[in-house]
PDB file of N, CA and C in Angstrom:
ATOM      1  N   GLU A   1     121.276  96.885-145.139  1.00 80.00           N
ATOM      2  CA  GLU A   1     121.466  95.384-145.684  1.00 80.00           C
ATOM      3  C   GLU A   1     121.348  95.805-147.334  1.00 80.00           C
ATOM      4  N   TRP A   2     119.879  96.369-147.837  1.00 81.00           N
ATOM      5  CA  TRP A   2     119.306  96.555-149.502  1.00 81.00           C
ATOM      6  C   TRP A   2     120.106  97.691-149.928  1.00 81.00           C
ATOM      7  N   PHE A   3     120.354  98.486-148.923  1.00 79.00           N
ATOM      8  CA  PHE A   3     121.170  99.820-149.668  1.00 79.00           C
ATOM      9  C   PHE A   3     123.127  98.881-150.520  1.00 79.00           C
ATOM     10  N   GLN A   4     123.412  98.234-149.514  1.00 85.00           N
ATOM     11  CA  GLN A   4     124.629  97.328-149.924  1.00 85.00           C
ATOM     12  C   GLN A   4     123.937  96.763-150.879  1.00 85.00           C
ATOM     13  N   TYR A   5     123.407  95.892-150.938  1.00 91.00           N
ATOM     14  CA  TYR A   5     122.989  94.635-152.151  1.00 91.00           C
ATOM     15  C   TYR A   5     122.876  95.669-153.357  1.00 91.00           C
ATOM     16  N   TRP A   6     122.084  96.757-153.725  1.00 87.00           N
ATOM     17  CA  TRP A   6     121.765  97.582-154.515  1.00 87.00           C
ATOM     18  C   TRP A   6     123.063  98.366-155.331  1.00 87.00           C
ATOM     19  N   ARG A   7     123.833  98.716-154.132  1.00 86.00           N
ATOM     20  CA  ARG A   7     125.231  99.248-154.540  1.00 86.00           C
ATOM     21  C   ARG A   7     125.894  98.745-155.504  1.00 86.00           C
ATOM     22  N   GLY A   8     126.134  97.035-154.655  1.00 90.00           N
ATOM     23  CA  GLY A   8     126.788  96.170-155.668  1.00 90.00           C
ATOM     24  C   GLY A   8     126.369  95.705-156.807  1.00 90.00           C
ATOM     25  N   PHE A   9     125.118  95.715-156.668  1.00 93.00           N
ATOM     26  CA  PHE A   9     124.511  95.235-158.239  1.00 93.00           C
ATOM     27  C   PHE A   9     124.804  96.100-159.151  1.00 93.00           C
ATOM     28  N   CYS A  10     124.657  97.429-159.142  1.00 91.00           N
ATOM     29  CA  CYS A  10     125.362  98.695-159.790  1.00 91.00           C
ATOM     30  C   CYS A  10     126.416  98.922-159.842  1.00 91.00           C
ATOM     31  N   ARG A  11     127.316  98.710-159.098  1.00 91.00           N
ATOM     32  CA  ARG A  11     128.723  98.451-159.342  1.00 91.00           C
ATOM     33  C   ARG A  11     128.920  97.295-160.343  1.00 91.00           C
ATOM     34  N   ASP A  12     128.304  95.930-160.288  1.00 94.00           N
ATOM     35  CA  ASP A  12     128.661  95.117-161.082  1.00 94.00           C
ATOM     36  C   ASP A  12     127.836  95.429-162.696  1.00 94.00           C
ATOM     37  N   TRP A  13     126.696  96.203-162.355  1.00 94.00           N
ATOM     38  CA  TRP A  13     126.441  96.338-163.884  1.00 94.00           C
ATOM     39  C   TRP A  13     126.940  97.383-164.547  1.00 94.00           C
ATOM     40  N   LEU A  14     128.101  98.339-164.087  1.00 93.00           N
ATOM     41  CA  LEU A  14     128.964  99.144-164.690  1.00 93.00           C
ATOM     42  C   LEU A  14     129.557  98.644-165.229  1.00 93.00           C
ATOM     43  N   ILE A  15     130.703  97.544-164.234  1.00 94.00           N
ATOM     44  CA  ILE A  15     131.614  96.759-164.878  1.00 94.00           C
ATOM     45  C   ILE A  15     131.167  95.886-166.034  1.00 94.00           C
ATOM     46  N   SER A  16     130.273  95.443-166.000  1.00 96.00           N
ATOM     47  CA  SER A  16     129.929  94.679-167.457  1.00 96.00           C
ATOM     48  C   SER A  16     129.585  95.755-168.335  1.00 96.00           C
ATOM     49  N   LEU A  17     129.645  96.653-167.907  1.00 95.00           N
ATOM     50  CA  LEU A  17     128.985  97.755-169.222  1.00 95.00           C
ATOM     51  C   LEU A  17     130.709  98.500-169.871  1.00 95.00           C
ATOM     52  N   GLY A  18     131.932  98.021-169.335  1.00 95.00           N
ATOM     53  CA  GLY A  18     133.049  97.997-169.494  1.00 95.00           C
ATOM     54  C   GLY A  18     133.850  99.296-168.311  1.00 95.00           C
ATOM     55  N   ILE A  19     132.650  99.598-167.413  1.00 93.00           N
ATOM     56  CA  ILE A  19     133.492 100.415-166.961  1.00 93.00           C
ATOM     57  C   ILE A  19     134.726 100.339-165.681  1.00 93.00           C
ATOM     58  N   LYS A  20     135.889 100.732-165.866  1.00 93.00           N
ATOM     59  CA  LYS A  20     136.831 100.251-164.872  1.00 93.00           C
ATOM     60  C   LYS A  20     136.186 100.357-163.554  1.00 93.00           C
ATOM     61  N   GLU A  21     136.550  99.564-162.260  1.00 89.00           N
ATOM     62  CA  GLU A  21     136.695  99.809-161.441  1.00 89.00           C
ATOM     63  C   GLU A  21     136.985 100.805-160.628  1.00 89.00           C
ATOM     64  N   GLU A  22     138.592 101.548-160.655  1.00 90.00           N
ATOM     65  CA  GLU A  22     139.293 102.044-160.918  1.00 90.00           C
ATOM     66  C   GLU A  22     138.549 103.980-160.915  1.00 90.00           C
ATOM     67  N   GLU A  23     137.883 103.650-162.382  1.00 90.00           N
ATOM     68  CA  GLU A  23     137.080 104.999-162.638  1.00 90.00           C
ATOM     69  C   GLU A  23     136.164 105.381-161.966  1.00 90.00           C
ATOM     70  N   MET A  24     135.410 104.428-161.214  1.00 87.00           N
ATOM     71  CA  MET A  24     134.186 104.443-160.667  1.00 87.00           C
ATOM     72  C   MET A  24     134.489 105.306-158.989  1.00 87.00           C
ATOM     73  N   ARG A  25     133.391 106.285-159.021  1.00 83.00           N
ATOM     74  CA  ARG A  25     133.353 106.782-157.105  1.00 83.00           C
ATOM     75  C   ARG A  25     132.221 106.380-156.896  1.00 83.00           C
ATOM     76  N   THR A  26     132.200 106.385-155.470  1.00 77.00           N
ATOM     77  CA  THR A  26     131.114 106.034-154.398  1.00 77.00           C
ATOM     78  C   THR A  26     131.073 107.040-153.602  1.00 77.00           C
ATOM     79  N   ARG A  27     129.708 107.677-153.056  1.00 73.00           N
ATOM     80  CA  ARG A  27     129.635 108.693-151.876  1.00 73.00           C
ATOM     81  C   ARG A  27     128.509 107.616-151.010  1.00 73.00           C
ATOM     82  N   GLN A  28     128.554 108.658-149.733  1.00 71.00           N
ATOM     83  CA  GLN A  28     127.862 108.077-148.836  1.00 71.00           C
ATOM     84  C   GLN A  28     126.630 108.885-148.876  1.00 71.00           C
ATOM     85  N   ALA A  29     125.528 108.251-148.592  1.00 67.00           N
ATOM     86  CA  ALA A  29     124.559 109.183-148.994  1.00 67.00           C
ATOM     87  C   ALA A  29     124.025 109.691-147.712  1.00 67.00           C
ATOM     88  N   ASN A  30     123.553 111.040-148.317  1.00 73.00           N
ATOM     89  CA  ASN A  30     123.730 112.224-147.189  1.00 73.00           C
ATOM     90  C   ASN A  30     122.078 112.669-146.887  1.00 73.00           C
ATOM     91  N   ALA A  31     121.704 112.370-145.858  1.00 75.00           N
ATOM     92  CA  ALA A  31     120.414 112.392-145.692  1.00 75.00           C
ATOM     93  C   ALA A  31     119.702 113.793-145.634  1.00 75.00           C
ATOM     94  N   GLU A  32     120.492 114.869-145.266  1.00 77.00           N
ATOM     95  CA  GLU A  32     120.182 116.533-145.274  1.00 77.00           C
ATOM     96  C   GLU A  32     120.298 116.574-147.023  1.00 77.00           C
ATOM     97  N   ALA A  33     120.948 116.003-148.117  1.00 78.00           N
ATOM     98  CA  ALA A  33     121.066 116.741-149.156  1.00 78.00           C
ATOM     99  C   ALA A  33     119.945 115.515-149.701  1.00 78.00           C
ATOM    100  N   GLU A  34     119.429 114.616-149.413  1.00 79.00           N
ATOM    101  CA  GLU A  34     118.189 114.009-150.112  1.00 79.00           C
ATOM    102  C   GLU A  34     117.018 114.733-150.042  1.00 79.00           C
ATOM    103  N   ARG A  35     116.991 115.171-148.269  1.00 81.00           N
ATOM    104  CA  ARG A  35     115.902 115.750-148.008  1.00 81.00           C
ATOM    105  C   ARG A  35     115.480 117.146-148.898  1.00 81.00           C
ATOM    106  N   ARG A  36     116.497 117.766-149.172  1.00 84.00           N
ATOM    107  CA  ARG A  36     116.738 119.323-149.955  1.00 84.00           C
ATOM    108  C   ARG A  36     116.005 119.142-150.888  1.00 84.00           C
ATOM    109  N   SER A  37     116.692 117.860-151.279  1.00 85.00           N
ATOM    110  CA  SER A  37     116.755 117.506-153.101  1.00 85.00           C
ATOM    111  C   SER A  37     115.062 117.364-153.165  1.00 85.00           C
ATOM    112  N   ARG A  38     114.536 116.775-152.291  1.00 86.00           N
ATOM    113  CA  ARG A  38     113.241 116.243-152.375  1.00 86.00           C
ATOM    114  C   ARG A  38     111.790 117.725-152.378  1.00 86.00           C
ATOM    115  N   GLU A  39     112.584 118.220-151.399  1.00 89.00           N
ATOM    116  CA  GLU A  39     111.990 119.500-151.074  1.00 89.00           C
ATOM    117  C   GLU A  39     111.821 120.661-152.827  1.00 89.00           C
ATOM    118  N   GLU A  40     113.253 120.000-153.329  1.00 90.00           N
ATOM    119  CA  GLU A  40     112.799 121.161-154.219  1.00 90.00           C
ATOM    120  C   GLU A  40     112.346 120.654-155.657  1.00 90.00           C
ATOM    121  N   ILE A  41     112.150 118.919-155.353  1.00 90.00           N
ATOM    122  CA  ILE A  41     111.695 118.515-156.539  1.00 90.00           C
ATOM    123  C   ILE A  41     110.005 118.958-156.654  1.00 90.00           C
ATOM    124  N   GLU A  42     109.534 118.641-154.921  1.00 91.00           N
ATOM    125  CA  GLU A  42     108.488 119.845-154.686  1.00 91.00           C
ATOM    126  C   GLU A  42     107.785 120.654-155.082  1.00 91.00           C
ATOM    127  N   LYS A  43     108.960 121.651-154.886  1.00 92.00           N
ATOM    128  CA  LYS A  43     108.814 123.017-155.283  1.00 92.00           C
ATOM    129  C   LYS A  43     108.535 123.143-156.803  1.00 92.00           C
ATOM    130  N   ARG A  44     109.243 122.295-157.245  1.00 92.00           N
ATOM    131  CA  ARG A  44     109.149 122.703-158.910  1.00 92.00           C
ATOM    132  C   ARG A  44     107.899 122.398-159.407  1.00 92.00           C
ATOM    133  N   LYS A  45     107.328 121.201-158.482  1.00 91.00           N
ATOM    134  CA  LYS A  45     106.308 120.735-159.091  1.00 91.00           C
ATOM    135  C   LYS A  45     105.237 121.509-159.019  1.00 91.00           C
ATOM    136  N   LEU A  46     104.969 122.164-158.175  1.00 90.00           N
ATOM    137  CA  LEU A  46     104.191 123.304-157.357  1.00 90.00           C
ATOM    138  C   LEU A  46     103.922 124.412-158.396  1.00 90.00           C
ATOM    139  N   GLU A  47     105.545 124.919-158.434  1.00 90.00           N
ATOM    140  CA  GLU A  47     105.728 126.000-159.821  1.00 90.00           C
ATOM    141  C   GLU A  47     105.425 125.524-161.232  1.00 90.00           C
ATOM    142  N   LEU A  48     105.323 124.484-161.383  1.00 89.00           N
ATOM    143  CA  LEU A  48     104.859 124.076-162.759  1.00 89.00           C
ATOM    144  C   LEU A  48     103.157 123.807-163.204  1.00 89.00           C
ATOM    145  N   LYS A  49     102.551 123.394-161.573  1.00 88.00           N
ATOM    146  CA  LYS A  49     101.507 123.241-161.902  1.00 88.00           C
ATOM    147  C   LYS A  49     100.471 124.621-161.886  1.00 88.00           C
ATOM    148  N   GLU A  50     101.622 125.603-161.196  1.00 85.00           N
ATOM    149  CA  GLU A  50     100.589 126.751-161.207  1.00 85.00           C
ATOM    150  C   GLU A  50     100.451 127.572-162.633  1.00 85.00           C
ATOM    151  N   LYS A  51     101.534 127.097-163.210  1.00 85.00           N
ATOM    152  CA  LYS A  51     101.955 127.722-164.616  1.00 85.00           C
ATOM    153  C   LYS A  51     101.183 126.911-165.486  1.00 85.00           C
ATOM    154  N   GLU A  52     100.760 126.097-165.032  1.00 83.00           N
ATOM    155  CA  GLU A  52      99.814 125.453-166.037  1.00 83.00           C
ATOM    156  C   GLU A  52      97.864 125.736-165.814  1.00 83.00           C
ATOM    157  N   ILE A  53      97.897 125.815-164.612  1.00 78.00           N
ATOM    158  CA  ILE A  53      96.513 126.401-164.271  1.00 78.00           C
ATOM    159  C   ILE A  53      96.504 127.810-164.733  1.00 78.00           C
ATOM    160  N   ASP A  54      97.635 128.737-164.720  1.00 78.00           N
ATOM    161  CA  ASP A  54      97.656 130.218-165.409  1.00 78.00           C
ATOM    162  C   ASP A  54      97.284 129.935-166.734  1.00 78.00           C
ATOM    163  N   ALA A  55      98.247 129.353-167.476  1.00 75.00           N
ATOM    164  CA  ALA A  55      97.751 129.035-169.130  1.00 75.00           C
ATOM    165  C   ALA A  55      96.586 129.044-168.877  1.00 75.00           C
ATOM    166  N   ARG A  56      96.099 127.983-168.161  1.00 71.00           N
ATOM    167  CA  ARG A  56      94.156 127.229-168.785  1.00 71.00           C
ATOM    168  C   ARG A  56      93.653 128.282-168.780  1.00 71.00           C
ATOM    169  N   ASN A  57      93.575 129.291-167.629  1.00 70.00           N
ATOM    170  CA  ASN A  57      93.019 130.649-167.413  1.00 70.00           C
ATOM    171  C   ASN A  57      92.923 131.680-168.300  1.00 70.00           C
ATOM    172  N   LYS A  58      94.477 131.887-168.887  1.00 69.00           N
ATOM    173  CA  LYS A  58      94.352 132.872-170.093  1.00 69.00           C
ATOM    174  C   LYS A  58      94.006 131.952-170.999  1.00 69.00           C
ATOM    175  N   ARG A  59      94.011 130.922-171.340  1.00 64.00           N
ATOM    176  CA  ARG A  59      93.397 130.251-172.462  1.00 64.00           C
ATOM    177  C   ARG A  59      91.735 130.557-172.876  1.00 64.00           C
ATOM    178  N   SER A  60      91.140 130.098-171.366  1.00 61.00           N
ATOM    179  CA  SER A  60      89.848 129.993-171.433  1.00 61.00           C
ATOM    180  C   SER A  60      89.304 131.739-171.536  1.00 61.00           C
ATOM    181  N   ASP A  61      90.365 132.876-171.231  1.00 58.00           N
ATOM    182  CA  ASP A  61      89.474 134.413-171.259  1.00 58.00           C
ATOM    183  C   ASP A  61      89.730 134.240-173.008  1.00 58.00           C
ATOM    184  N   THR A  62      90.981 133.787-173.758  1.00 59.00           N
ATOM    185  CA  THR A  62      90.736 133.916-174.870  1.00 59.00           C
ATOM    186  C   THR A  62      89.806 133.278-175.815  1.00 59.00           C
ATOM    187  N   ASP A  63      89.498 131.901-175.524  1.00 64.00           N
ATOM    188  CA  ASP A  63      88.671 131.294-176.158  1.00 64.00           C
ATOM    189  C   ASP A  63      87.198 132.059-176.216  1.00 64.00           C
ATOM    190  N   ARG A  64      87.161 132.961-174.574  1.00 61.00           N
ATOM    191  CA  ARG A  64      85.086 133.316-174.805  1.00 61.00           C
ATOM    192  C   ARG A  64      85.305 134.911-175.720  1.00 61.00           C
ATOM    193  N   PHE A  65      86.659 135.243-175.128  1.00 64.00           N
ATOM    194  CA  PHE A  65      86.648 136.428-176.385  1.00 64.00           C
ATOM    195  C   PHE A  65      86.468 136.081-177.631  1.00 64.00           C
ATOM    196  N   THR A  66      86.967 135.281-178.232  1.00 66.00           N
ATOM    197  CA  THR A  66      86.911 134.536-179.696  1.00 66.00           C
ATOM    198  C   THR A  66      85.838 134.298-180.007  1.00 66.00           C
ATOM    199  N   SER A  67      85.542 133.548-178.938  1.00 61.00           N
ATOM    200  CA  SER A  67      83.817 132.914-179.396  1.00 61.00           C
ATOM    201  C   SER A  67      82.688 134.521-179.576  1.00 61.00           C
ATOM    202  N   ILE A  68      82.799 135.183-178.658  1.00 64.00           N
ATOM    203  CA  ILE A  68      82.199 136.447-178.730  1.00 64.00           C
ATOM    204  C   ILE A  68      82.484 137.426-179.965  1.00 64.00           C
ATOM    205  N   ILE A  69      83.440 137.622-180.293  1.00 65.00           N
ATOM    206  CA  ILE A  69      83.508 138.171-181.274  1.00 65.00           C
ATOM    207  C   ILE A  69      83.111 137.692-183.122  1.00 65.00           C
ATOM    208  N   ASN A  70      83.041 136.432-182.850  1.00 65.00           N
ATOM    209  CA  ASN A  70      83.015 135.218-184.063  1.00 65.00           C
ATOM    210  C   ASN A  70      81.107 135.291-183.913  1.00 65.00           C
ATOM    211  N   LYS A  71      80.792 135.699-183.259  1.00 63.00           N
ATOM    212  CA  LYS A  71      79.299 135.843-183.252  1.00 63.00           C
ATOM    213  C   LYS A  71      78.667 136.914-183.463  1.00 63.00           C
ATOM    214  N   ASN A  72      79.631 138.372-183.613  1.00 53.00           N
ATOM    215  CA  ASN A  72      78.661 139.440-184.269  1.00 53.00           C
ATOM    216  C   ASN A  72      79.131 139.471-185.530  1.00 53.00           C
TER     217      ASN A  72
END
């Protein structure tokens, strides 16, 4: 019921923007595709988090090395 309401709301909004109903396409929600999409998003988040941690570690090593050089 909620999905049907939301779908109609979006359709009406697009029509109010001047898009013709004949130019619109709708598709049925696919649970399997949505699950894969969520998995891909989570995988990408994890990859970015790992890169961020790696970048922090590399920056820390460089900062420590630079501070040792500057003391001498």
